[in-house]
Short mmCIF file of C-alpha atoms in Angstrom, two decimals:
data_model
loop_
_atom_site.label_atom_id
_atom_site.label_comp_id
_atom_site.label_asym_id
_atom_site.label_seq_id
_atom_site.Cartn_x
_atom_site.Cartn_y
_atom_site.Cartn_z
CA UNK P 1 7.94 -44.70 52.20
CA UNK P 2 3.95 -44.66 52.79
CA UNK P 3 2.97 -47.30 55.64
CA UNK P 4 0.15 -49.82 54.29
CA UNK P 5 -2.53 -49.26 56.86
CA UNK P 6 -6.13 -49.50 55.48
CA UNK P 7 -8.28 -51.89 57.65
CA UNK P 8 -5.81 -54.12 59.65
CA UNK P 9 -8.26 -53.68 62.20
CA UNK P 10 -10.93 -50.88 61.83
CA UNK P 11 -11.70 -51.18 58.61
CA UNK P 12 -11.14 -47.78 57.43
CA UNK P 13 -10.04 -46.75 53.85
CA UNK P 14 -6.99 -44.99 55.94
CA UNK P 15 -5.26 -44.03 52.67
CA UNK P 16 -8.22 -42.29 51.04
CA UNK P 17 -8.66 -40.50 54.51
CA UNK P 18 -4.98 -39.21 54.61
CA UNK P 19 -5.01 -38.52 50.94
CA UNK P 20 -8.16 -36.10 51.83
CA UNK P 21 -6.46 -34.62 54.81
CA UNK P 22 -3.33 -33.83 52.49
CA UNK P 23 -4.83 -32.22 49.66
CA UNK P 24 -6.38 -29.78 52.70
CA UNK P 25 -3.23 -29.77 53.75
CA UNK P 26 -1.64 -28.87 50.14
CA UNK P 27 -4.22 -25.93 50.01
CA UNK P 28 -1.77 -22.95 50.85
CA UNK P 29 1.14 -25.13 48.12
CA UNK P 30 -1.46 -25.07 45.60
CA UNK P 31 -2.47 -20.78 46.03
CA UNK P 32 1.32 -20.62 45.28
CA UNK P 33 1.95 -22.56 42.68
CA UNK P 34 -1.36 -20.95 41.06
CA UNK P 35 0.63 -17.39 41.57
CA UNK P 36 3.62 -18.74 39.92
CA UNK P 37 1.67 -19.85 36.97
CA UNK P 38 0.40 -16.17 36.74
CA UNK P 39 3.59 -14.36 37.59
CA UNK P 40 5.39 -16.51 34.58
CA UNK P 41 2.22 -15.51 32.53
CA UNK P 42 2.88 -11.69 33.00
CA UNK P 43 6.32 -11.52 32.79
CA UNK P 44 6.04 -13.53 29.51
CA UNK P 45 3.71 -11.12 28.46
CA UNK P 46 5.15 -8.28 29.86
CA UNK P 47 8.64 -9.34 27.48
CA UNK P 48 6.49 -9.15 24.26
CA UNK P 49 5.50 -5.80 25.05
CA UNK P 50 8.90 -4.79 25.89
CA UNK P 51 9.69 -5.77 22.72
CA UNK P 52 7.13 -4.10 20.63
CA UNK P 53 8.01 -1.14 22.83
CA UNK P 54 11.51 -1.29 22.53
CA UNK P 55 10.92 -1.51 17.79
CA UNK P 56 8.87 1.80 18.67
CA UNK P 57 11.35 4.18 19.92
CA UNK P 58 13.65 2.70 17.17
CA UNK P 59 11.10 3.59 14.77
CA UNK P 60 10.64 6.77 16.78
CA UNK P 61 13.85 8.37 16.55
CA UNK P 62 14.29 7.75 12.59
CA UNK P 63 12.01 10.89 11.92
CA UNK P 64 12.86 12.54 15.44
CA UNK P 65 14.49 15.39 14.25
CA UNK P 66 13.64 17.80 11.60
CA UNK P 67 16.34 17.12 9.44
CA UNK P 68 15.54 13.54 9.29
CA UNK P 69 12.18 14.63 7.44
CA UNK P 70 14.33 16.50 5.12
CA UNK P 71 13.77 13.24 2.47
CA UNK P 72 14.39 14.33 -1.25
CA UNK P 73 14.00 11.68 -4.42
CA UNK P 74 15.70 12.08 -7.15
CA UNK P 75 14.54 10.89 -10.68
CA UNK P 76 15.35 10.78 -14.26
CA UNK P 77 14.11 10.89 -17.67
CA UNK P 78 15.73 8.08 -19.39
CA UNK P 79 15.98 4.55 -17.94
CA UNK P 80 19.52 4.24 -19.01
CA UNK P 81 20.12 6.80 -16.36
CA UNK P 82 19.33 5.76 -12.63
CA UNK P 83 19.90 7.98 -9.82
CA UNK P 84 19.70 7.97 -6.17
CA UNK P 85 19.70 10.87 -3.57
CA UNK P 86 20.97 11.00 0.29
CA UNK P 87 19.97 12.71 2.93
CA UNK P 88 21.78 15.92 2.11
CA UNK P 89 20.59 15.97 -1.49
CA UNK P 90 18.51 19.43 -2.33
CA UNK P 91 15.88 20.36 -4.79
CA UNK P 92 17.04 21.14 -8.27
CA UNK P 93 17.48 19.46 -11.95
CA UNK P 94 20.36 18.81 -14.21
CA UNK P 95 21.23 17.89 -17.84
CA UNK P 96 23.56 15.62 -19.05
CA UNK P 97 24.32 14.01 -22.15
CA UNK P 98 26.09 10.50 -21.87
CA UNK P 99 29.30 10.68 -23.72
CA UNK P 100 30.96 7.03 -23.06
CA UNK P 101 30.95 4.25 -20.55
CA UNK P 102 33.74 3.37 -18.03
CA UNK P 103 35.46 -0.13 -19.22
CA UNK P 104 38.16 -1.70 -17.68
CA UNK P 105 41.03 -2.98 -20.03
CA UNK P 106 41.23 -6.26 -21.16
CA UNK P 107 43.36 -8.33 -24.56
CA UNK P 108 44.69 -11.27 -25.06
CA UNK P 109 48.60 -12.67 -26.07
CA UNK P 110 49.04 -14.48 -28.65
CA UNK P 111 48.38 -18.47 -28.71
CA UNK P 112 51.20 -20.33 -27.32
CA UNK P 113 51.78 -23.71 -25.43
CA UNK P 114 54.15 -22.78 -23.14
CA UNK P 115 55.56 -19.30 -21.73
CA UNK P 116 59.00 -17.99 -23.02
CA UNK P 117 60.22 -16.83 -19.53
CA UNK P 118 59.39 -17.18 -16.13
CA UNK P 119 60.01 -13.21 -15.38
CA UNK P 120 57.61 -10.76 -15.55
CA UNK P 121 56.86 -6.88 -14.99
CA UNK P 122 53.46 -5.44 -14.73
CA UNK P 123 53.34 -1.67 -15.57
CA UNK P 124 50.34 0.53 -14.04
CA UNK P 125 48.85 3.37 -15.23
CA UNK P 126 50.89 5.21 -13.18
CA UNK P 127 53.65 3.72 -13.91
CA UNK P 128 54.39 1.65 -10.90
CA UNK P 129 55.86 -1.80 -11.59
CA UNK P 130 55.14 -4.93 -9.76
CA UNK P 131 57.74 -8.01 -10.61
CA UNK P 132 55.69 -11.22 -10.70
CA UNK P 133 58.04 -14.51 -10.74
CA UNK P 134 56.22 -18.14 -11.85
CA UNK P 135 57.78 -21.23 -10.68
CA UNK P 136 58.00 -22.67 -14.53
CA UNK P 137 57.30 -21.89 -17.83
CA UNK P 138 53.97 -23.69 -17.57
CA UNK P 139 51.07 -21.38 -18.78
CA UNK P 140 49.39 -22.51 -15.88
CA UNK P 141 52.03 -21.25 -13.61
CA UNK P 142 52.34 -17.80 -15.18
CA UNK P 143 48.65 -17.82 -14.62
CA UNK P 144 48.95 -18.45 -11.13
CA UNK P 145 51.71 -16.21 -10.22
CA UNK P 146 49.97 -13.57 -12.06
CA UNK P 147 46.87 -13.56 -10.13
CA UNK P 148 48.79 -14.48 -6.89
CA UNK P 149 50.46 -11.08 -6.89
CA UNK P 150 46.91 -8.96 -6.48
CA UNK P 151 48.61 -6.38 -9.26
CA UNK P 152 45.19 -5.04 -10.27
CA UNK P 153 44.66 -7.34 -13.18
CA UNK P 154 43.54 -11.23 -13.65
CA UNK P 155 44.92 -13.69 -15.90
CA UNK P 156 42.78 -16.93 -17.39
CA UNK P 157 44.45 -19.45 -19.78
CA UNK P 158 42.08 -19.82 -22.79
CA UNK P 159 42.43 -22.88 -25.22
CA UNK P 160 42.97 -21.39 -29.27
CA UNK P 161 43.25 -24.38 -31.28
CA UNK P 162 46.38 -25.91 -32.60
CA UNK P 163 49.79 -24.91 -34.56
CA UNK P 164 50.76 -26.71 -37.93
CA UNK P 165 52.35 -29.74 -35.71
CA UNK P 166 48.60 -30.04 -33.96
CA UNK P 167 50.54 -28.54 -30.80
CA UNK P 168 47.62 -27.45 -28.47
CA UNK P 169 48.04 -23.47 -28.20
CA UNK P 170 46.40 -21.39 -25.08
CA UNK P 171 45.80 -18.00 -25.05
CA UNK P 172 46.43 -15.90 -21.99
CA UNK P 173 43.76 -13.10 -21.02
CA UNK P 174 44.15 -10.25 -19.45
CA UNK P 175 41.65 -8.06 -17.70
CA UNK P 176 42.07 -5.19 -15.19
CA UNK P 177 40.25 -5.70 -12.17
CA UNK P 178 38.80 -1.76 -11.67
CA UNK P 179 37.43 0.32 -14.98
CA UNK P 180 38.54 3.13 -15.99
CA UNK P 181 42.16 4.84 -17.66
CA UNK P 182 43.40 4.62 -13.85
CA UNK P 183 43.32 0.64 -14.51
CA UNK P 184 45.27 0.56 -17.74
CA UNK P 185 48.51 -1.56 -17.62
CA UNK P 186 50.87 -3.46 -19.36
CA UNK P 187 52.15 -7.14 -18.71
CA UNK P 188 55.88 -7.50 -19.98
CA UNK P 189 57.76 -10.67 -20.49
CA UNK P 190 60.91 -9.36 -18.75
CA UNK P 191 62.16 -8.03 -15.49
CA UNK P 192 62.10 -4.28 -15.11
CA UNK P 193 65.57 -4.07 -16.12
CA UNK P 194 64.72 -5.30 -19.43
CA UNK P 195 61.48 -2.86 -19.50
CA UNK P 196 63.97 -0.14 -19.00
CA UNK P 197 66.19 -0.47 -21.80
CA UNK P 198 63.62 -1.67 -23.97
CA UNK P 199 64.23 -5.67 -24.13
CA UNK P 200 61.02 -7.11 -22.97
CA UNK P 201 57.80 -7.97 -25.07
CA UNK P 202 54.89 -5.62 -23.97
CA UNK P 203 52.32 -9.07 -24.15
CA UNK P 204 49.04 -7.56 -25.49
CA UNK P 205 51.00 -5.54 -27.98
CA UNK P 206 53.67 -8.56 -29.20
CA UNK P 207 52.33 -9.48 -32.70
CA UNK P 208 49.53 -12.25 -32.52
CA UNK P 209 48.08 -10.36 -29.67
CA UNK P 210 45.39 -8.18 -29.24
CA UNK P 211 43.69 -5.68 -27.38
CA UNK P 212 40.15 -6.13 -26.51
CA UNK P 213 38.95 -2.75 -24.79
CA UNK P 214 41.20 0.26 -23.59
CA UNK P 215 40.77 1.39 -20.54
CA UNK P 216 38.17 3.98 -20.75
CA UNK P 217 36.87 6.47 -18.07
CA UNK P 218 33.00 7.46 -17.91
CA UNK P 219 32.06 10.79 -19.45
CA UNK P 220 29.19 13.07 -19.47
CA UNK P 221 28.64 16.24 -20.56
CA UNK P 222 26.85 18.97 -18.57
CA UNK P 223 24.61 21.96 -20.63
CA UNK P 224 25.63 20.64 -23.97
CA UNK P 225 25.46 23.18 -26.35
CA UNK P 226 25.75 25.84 -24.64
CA UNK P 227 28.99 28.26 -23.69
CA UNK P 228 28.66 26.92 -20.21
CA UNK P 229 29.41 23.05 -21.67
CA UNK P 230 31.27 21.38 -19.20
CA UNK P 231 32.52 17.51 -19.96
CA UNK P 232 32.88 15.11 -16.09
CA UNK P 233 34.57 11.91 -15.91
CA UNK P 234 34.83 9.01 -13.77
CA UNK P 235 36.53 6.11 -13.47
CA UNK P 236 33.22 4.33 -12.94
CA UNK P 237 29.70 4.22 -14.25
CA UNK P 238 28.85 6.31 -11.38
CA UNK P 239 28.72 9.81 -10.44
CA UNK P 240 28.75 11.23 -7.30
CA UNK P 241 27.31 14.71 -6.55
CA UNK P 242 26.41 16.00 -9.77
CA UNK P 243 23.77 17.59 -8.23
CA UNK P 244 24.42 17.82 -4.20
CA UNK P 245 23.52 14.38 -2.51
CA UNK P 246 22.64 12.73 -5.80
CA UNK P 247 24.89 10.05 -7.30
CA UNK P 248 23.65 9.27 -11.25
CA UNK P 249 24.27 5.75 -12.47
CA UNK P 250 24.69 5.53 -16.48
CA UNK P 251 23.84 2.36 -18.31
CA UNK P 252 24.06 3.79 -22.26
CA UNK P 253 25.51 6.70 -24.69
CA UNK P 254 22.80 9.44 -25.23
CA UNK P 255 22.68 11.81 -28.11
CA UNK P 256 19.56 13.98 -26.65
CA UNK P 257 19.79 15.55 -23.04
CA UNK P 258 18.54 12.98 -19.90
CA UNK P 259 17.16 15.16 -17.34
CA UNK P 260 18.22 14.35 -13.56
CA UNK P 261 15.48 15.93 -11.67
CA UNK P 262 15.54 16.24 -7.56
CA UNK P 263 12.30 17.24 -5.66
CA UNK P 264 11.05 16.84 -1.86
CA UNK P 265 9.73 13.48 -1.51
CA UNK P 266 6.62 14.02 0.68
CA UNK P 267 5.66 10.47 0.33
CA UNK P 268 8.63 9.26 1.98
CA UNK P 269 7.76 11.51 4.72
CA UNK P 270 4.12 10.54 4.92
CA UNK P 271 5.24 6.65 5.02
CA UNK P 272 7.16 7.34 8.09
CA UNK P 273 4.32 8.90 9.87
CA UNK P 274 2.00 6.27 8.93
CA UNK P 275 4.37 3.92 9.84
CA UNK P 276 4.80 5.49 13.01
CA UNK P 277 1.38 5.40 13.87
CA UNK P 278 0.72 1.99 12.86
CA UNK P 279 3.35 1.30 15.11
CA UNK P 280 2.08 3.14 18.07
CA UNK P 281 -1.42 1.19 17.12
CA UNK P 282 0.35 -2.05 17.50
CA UNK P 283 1.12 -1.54 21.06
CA UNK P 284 -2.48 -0.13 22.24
CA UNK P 285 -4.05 -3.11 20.81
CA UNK P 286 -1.60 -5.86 22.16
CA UNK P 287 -2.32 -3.57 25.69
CA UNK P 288 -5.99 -3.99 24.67
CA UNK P 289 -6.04 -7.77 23.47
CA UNK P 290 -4.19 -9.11 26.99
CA UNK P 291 -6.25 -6.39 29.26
CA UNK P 292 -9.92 -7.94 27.66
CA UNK P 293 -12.10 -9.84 30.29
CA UNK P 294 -12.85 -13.03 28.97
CA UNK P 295 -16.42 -14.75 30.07
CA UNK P 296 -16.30 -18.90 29.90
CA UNK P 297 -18.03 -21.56 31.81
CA UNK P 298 -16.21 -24.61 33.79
CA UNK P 299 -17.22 -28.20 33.50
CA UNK P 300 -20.30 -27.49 35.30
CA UNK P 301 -21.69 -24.71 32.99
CA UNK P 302 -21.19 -22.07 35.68
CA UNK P 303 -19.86 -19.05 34.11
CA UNK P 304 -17.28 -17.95 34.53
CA UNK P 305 -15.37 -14.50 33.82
CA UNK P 306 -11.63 -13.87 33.85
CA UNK P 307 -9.63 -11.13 33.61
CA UNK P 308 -6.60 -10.81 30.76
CA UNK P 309 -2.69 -10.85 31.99
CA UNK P 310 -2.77 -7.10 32.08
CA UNK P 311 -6.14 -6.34 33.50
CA UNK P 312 -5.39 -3.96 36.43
CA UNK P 313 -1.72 -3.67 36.02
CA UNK P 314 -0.77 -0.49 36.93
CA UNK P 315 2.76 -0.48 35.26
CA UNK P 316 0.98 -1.06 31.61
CA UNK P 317 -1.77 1.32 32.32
CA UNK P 318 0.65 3.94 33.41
CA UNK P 319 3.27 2.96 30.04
CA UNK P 320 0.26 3.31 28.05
CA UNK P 321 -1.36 6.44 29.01
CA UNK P 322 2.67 8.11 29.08
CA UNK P 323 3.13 6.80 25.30
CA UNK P 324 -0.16 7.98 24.23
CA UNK P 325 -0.03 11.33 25.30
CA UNK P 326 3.30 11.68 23.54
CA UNK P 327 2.05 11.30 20.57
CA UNK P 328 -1.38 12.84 20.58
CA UNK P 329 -0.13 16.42 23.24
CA UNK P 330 -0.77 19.75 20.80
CA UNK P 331 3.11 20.61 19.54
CA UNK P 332 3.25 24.89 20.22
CA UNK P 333 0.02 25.00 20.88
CA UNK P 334 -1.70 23.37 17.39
CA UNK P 335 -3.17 20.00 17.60
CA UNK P 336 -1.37 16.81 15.76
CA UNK P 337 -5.05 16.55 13.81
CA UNK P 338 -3.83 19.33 11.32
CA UNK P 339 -1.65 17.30 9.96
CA UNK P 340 -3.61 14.07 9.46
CA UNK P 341 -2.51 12.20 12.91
CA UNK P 342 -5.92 11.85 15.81
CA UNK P 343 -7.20 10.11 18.69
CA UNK P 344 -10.20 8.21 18.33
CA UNK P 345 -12.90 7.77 21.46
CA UNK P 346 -11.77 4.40 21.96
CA UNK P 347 -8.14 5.48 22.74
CA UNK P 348 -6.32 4.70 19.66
CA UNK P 349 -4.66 6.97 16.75
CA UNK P 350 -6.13 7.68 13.44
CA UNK P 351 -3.54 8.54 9.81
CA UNK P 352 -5.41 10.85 7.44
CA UNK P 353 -3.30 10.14 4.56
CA UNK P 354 -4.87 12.79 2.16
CA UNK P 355 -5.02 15.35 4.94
CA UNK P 356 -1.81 14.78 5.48
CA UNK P 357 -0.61 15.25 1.51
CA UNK P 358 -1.96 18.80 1.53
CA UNK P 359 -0.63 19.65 4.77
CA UNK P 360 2.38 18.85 3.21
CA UNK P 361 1.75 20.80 0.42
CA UNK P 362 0.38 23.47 2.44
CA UNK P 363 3.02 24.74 5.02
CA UNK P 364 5.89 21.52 5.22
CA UNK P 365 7.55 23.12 7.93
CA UNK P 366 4.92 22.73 9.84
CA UNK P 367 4.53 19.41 8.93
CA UNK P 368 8.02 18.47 9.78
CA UNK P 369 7.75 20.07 12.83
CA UNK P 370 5.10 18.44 14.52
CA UNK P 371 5.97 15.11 13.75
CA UNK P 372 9.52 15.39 14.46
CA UNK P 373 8.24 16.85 18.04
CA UNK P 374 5.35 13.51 18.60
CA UNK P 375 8.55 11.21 16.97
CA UNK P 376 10.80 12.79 19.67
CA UNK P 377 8.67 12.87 22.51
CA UNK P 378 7.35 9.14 21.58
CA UNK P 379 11.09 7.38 21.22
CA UNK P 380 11.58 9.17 24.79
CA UNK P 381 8.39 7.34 26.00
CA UNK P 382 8.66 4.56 24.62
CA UNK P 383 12.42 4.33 25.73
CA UNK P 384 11.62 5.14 28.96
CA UNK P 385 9.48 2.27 28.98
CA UNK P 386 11.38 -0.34 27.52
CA UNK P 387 15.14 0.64 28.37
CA UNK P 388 16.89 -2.71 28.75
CA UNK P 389 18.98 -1.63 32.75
CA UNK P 390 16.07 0.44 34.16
CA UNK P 391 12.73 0.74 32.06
CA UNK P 392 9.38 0.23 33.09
CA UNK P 393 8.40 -2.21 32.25
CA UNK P 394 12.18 -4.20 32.45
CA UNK P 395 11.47 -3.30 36.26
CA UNK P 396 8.27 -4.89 36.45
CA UNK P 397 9.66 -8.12 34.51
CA UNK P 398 12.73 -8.43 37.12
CA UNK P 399 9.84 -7.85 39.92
CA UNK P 400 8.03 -10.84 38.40
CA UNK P 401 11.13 -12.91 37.96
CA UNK P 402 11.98 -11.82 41.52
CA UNK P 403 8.57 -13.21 42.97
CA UNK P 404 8.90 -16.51 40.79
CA UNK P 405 12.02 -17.61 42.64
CA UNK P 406 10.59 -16.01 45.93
CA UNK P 407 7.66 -18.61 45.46
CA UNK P 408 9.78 -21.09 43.98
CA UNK P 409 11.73 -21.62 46.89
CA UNK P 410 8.25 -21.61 49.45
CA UNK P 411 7.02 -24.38 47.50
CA UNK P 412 10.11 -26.27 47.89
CA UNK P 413 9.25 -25.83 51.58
CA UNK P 414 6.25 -26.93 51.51
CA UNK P 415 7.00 -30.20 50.09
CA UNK P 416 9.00 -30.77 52.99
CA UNK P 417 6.49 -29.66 55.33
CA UNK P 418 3.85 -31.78 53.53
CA UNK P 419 6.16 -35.01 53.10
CA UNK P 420 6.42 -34.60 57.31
CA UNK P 421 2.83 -34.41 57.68
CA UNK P 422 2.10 -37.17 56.12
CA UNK P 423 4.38 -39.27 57.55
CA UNK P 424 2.93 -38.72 60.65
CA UNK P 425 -0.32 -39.32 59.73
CA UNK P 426 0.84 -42.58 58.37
CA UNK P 427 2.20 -43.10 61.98
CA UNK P 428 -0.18 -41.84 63.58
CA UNK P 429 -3.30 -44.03 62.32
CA UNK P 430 -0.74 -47.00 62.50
CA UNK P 431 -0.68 -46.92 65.75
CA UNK P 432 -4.29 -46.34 66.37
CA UNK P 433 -4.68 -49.97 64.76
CA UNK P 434 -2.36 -51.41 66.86
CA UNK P 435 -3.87 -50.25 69.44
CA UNK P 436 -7.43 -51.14 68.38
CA UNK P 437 -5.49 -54.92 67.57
CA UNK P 438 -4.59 -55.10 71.60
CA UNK P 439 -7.91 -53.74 72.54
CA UNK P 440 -9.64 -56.49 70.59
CA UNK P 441 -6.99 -59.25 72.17
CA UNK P 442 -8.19 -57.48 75.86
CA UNK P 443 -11.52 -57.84 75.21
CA UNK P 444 -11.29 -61.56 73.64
CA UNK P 445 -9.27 -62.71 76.95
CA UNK P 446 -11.94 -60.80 79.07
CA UNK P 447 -14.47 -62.69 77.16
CA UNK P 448 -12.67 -66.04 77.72
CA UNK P 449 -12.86 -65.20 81.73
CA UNK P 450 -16.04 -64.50 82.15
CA UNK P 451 -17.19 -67.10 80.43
CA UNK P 452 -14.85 -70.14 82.65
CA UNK P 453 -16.73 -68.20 86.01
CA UNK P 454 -19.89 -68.71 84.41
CA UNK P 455 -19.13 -72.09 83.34
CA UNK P 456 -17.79 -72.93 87.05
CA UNK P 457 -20.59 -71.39 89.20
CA UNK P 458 -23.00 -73.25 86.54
CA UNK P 459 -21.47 -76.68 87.92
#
């Protein structure tokens, strides 16, 4: 606790004195706590350009390798016919006529208001026979029981009117879960026994019933016409590697030929090394941005001029000039200009779309090549950088962290050492009043003597 001294006998503002002497005291506290606040600030900043660092080589390595520029779209000419091509799909066309759709089967029973058994056999396609048991006679129950036993089809009760009494009758439907003939069934009220000597009621075929749709596969036909005709089915509305790496979608019958059509998509390719640029522009200038010295003035208009977080950072300079020569170096001798990607003069990179499009067009081998080469050599960069156990930069942020707690814990030592300083300031201009108090009571009691002799030797 502070002592009260000011002025018990000198007069002195003692507190404002010791509160002067601290704050010189404080001085080397105050140069720490000043390089905490700019440690925190670089390794702060130093995390956001991990980050951006760390997106890059992801980017990177999507078009590292030349087979990853190998992009092919494939397109057709009806819009009842969609198509889509992977990454092993190759140039070439195809026509098909659409024959029929894939359905899956669906019907109804006939109207009742409550079931006639609480037994029943589902038949497959493929003949395979699943019992399904309700617990009454209630429609609802069959209904639940039926869907409960994950046969491949699904039952809903469906209200049809009345009978002649005004009896509420309920309709069951049926509908296979997957399209297609593989999905076909049939629903017997019976146990299998009974389906295998013929005394159970096939549901959708018992009279008052009806079938909806049949189970129906997809079908196309390929060169129509021709002695090479050649009918394909599938189960669903989809088919997969007509044409290699291209899956074709059909949405409607045709009577004329749709033409599926598959050709190198050098837009794809040019997006990626836009993209990858763009990227590789989005670190320089977040380098640039925190490295800029910033001019200002303090409260008394004298100017002032500050460097950013970066500005002589060796670890960023070095990260940036490693990442930028990856991606501008000549790949076998040629320069990365040829195919649309530069340096500028102030250091960043420069996409020549249209150059690029003819280089394409050109020689797209070479196209392929070279920026498969600056991808690769730019993830490695750029992963060398940012690698999460033993980048560059994650080494510089641990160094910063490091020095943090380093400081942290001199400041905490300097609290104590200031706490004990002034505490004996306190002390020590405490006592210098009391002492100044029995001074004062010497010198009144001197006083008091000399002035009795004088008063004595007077008489």
């Amino acid at each position: 606790m502070s002592l009260a001294v000011d002025g018990l006998i000198s007069g002195l503002d003692t507190t404002s004195l010791i509160n002067s002497l601290m704050t010189l005291e404080a001085g080397p506290q105050n140069q720490l706590k000043a390089r905490v606040s700019s440690s925190n600030a670089l390794a702060t900043a130093l995390q956001g350009l991990n980050t951006s660092i760390a997106s890059l080589a992801t980017l990177a390595n999507k078009s590292a390798t030349i087979d990853s520029l190998d992009i092919y779209a494939a397109t057709s000419s009806s819009a009842t016919v969609t198509t889509s091509a992977s990454s092993n799909a190759a140039t070439g066309s195809l026509d098909i006529v659409v024959d029929q759709l894939a359905q899956a089967q669906s019907g109804v029973t006939a109207a009742m208001s409550e079931a006639s058994t609480v037994d029943y056999t589902l038949v497959a396609n493929d003949g395979t026979e699943t019992a399904i048991i309700a617990a009454t006679t209630a429609l609802d129950d069959v209904v639940m029981a039926i869907n409960a036993a994950e046969a491949g089809i699904t039952a809903t009760k469906i209200a049809s009117g009345t009978d002649a009494a005004g009896v509420t009758q309920y309709r069951l439907q049926l509908v296979a879960d997957e399209t297609g003939r593989g999905g076909a069934f049939a629903l017997h009220a019976g146990t299998s026994a009974m389906v295998a000597d013929g005394t159970s009621t096939n549901m959708l075929t018992a009279p008052g019933a009806a079938l909806i749709r049949t189970a129906q596969d997809a079908s196309v036909t390929l060169w129509k016409g021709t002695a090479a005709e050649q009918a394909i089915t599938s189960s669903t509305n989809t088919f997969a590697d007509l044409l290699p790496g291209v899956a074709v979608t059909v949405s409607a019958v045709s009577v004329d030929p749709v033409t599926v059509r598959v050709s190198r998509d050098d837009a794809a390719v040019s997006s990626l090394a836009k993209g990858l640029v763009d990227s590789l522009n989005g670190v320089f200038a977040l380098i640039s941005t925190k490295s800029a010295v910033v001019n200002s003035t303090d409260s008394t208009g004298k100017a002032i001029v500050s460097g950013g977080v970066f500005s002589g950072d060796s670890t960023v300079r070095d990260v940036k000039q490693l990442i930028l020569n990856a991606a501008s170096a000549p790949v076998d001798g040629r320069s990365p200009s040829e195919i649309g990607i530069s340096i500028t003069k102030t250091g960043t990179l420069e996409f020549d779309a249209d150059k690029f499009a003819t280089a394409m067009k050109n020689d797209p081998e070479f196209v392929k090549l070279v920026l498969s080469e600056i991808s690769s050599r730019v993830a490695t960069a750029a992963t060398s950088a940012s690698d999460k156990y033993d980048g560059m930069i994650t080494s510089k942020i641990t160094g910063q962290e490091s020095l943090v707690k380093s400081l942290g814990t001199q400041i905490d030592s300097w609290d104590l050492r200031l706490a004990s300083r002034r505490s004996t300031l306190e002390r020590t201009y405490a006592a210098m009043e009391v002492q100044l108090s029995n001074m004062n009571a010497q010198s009144a009691w001197l006083t008091a003597q000399v002035s009795a002799l004088t008063s004595s030797t007077s008489k």
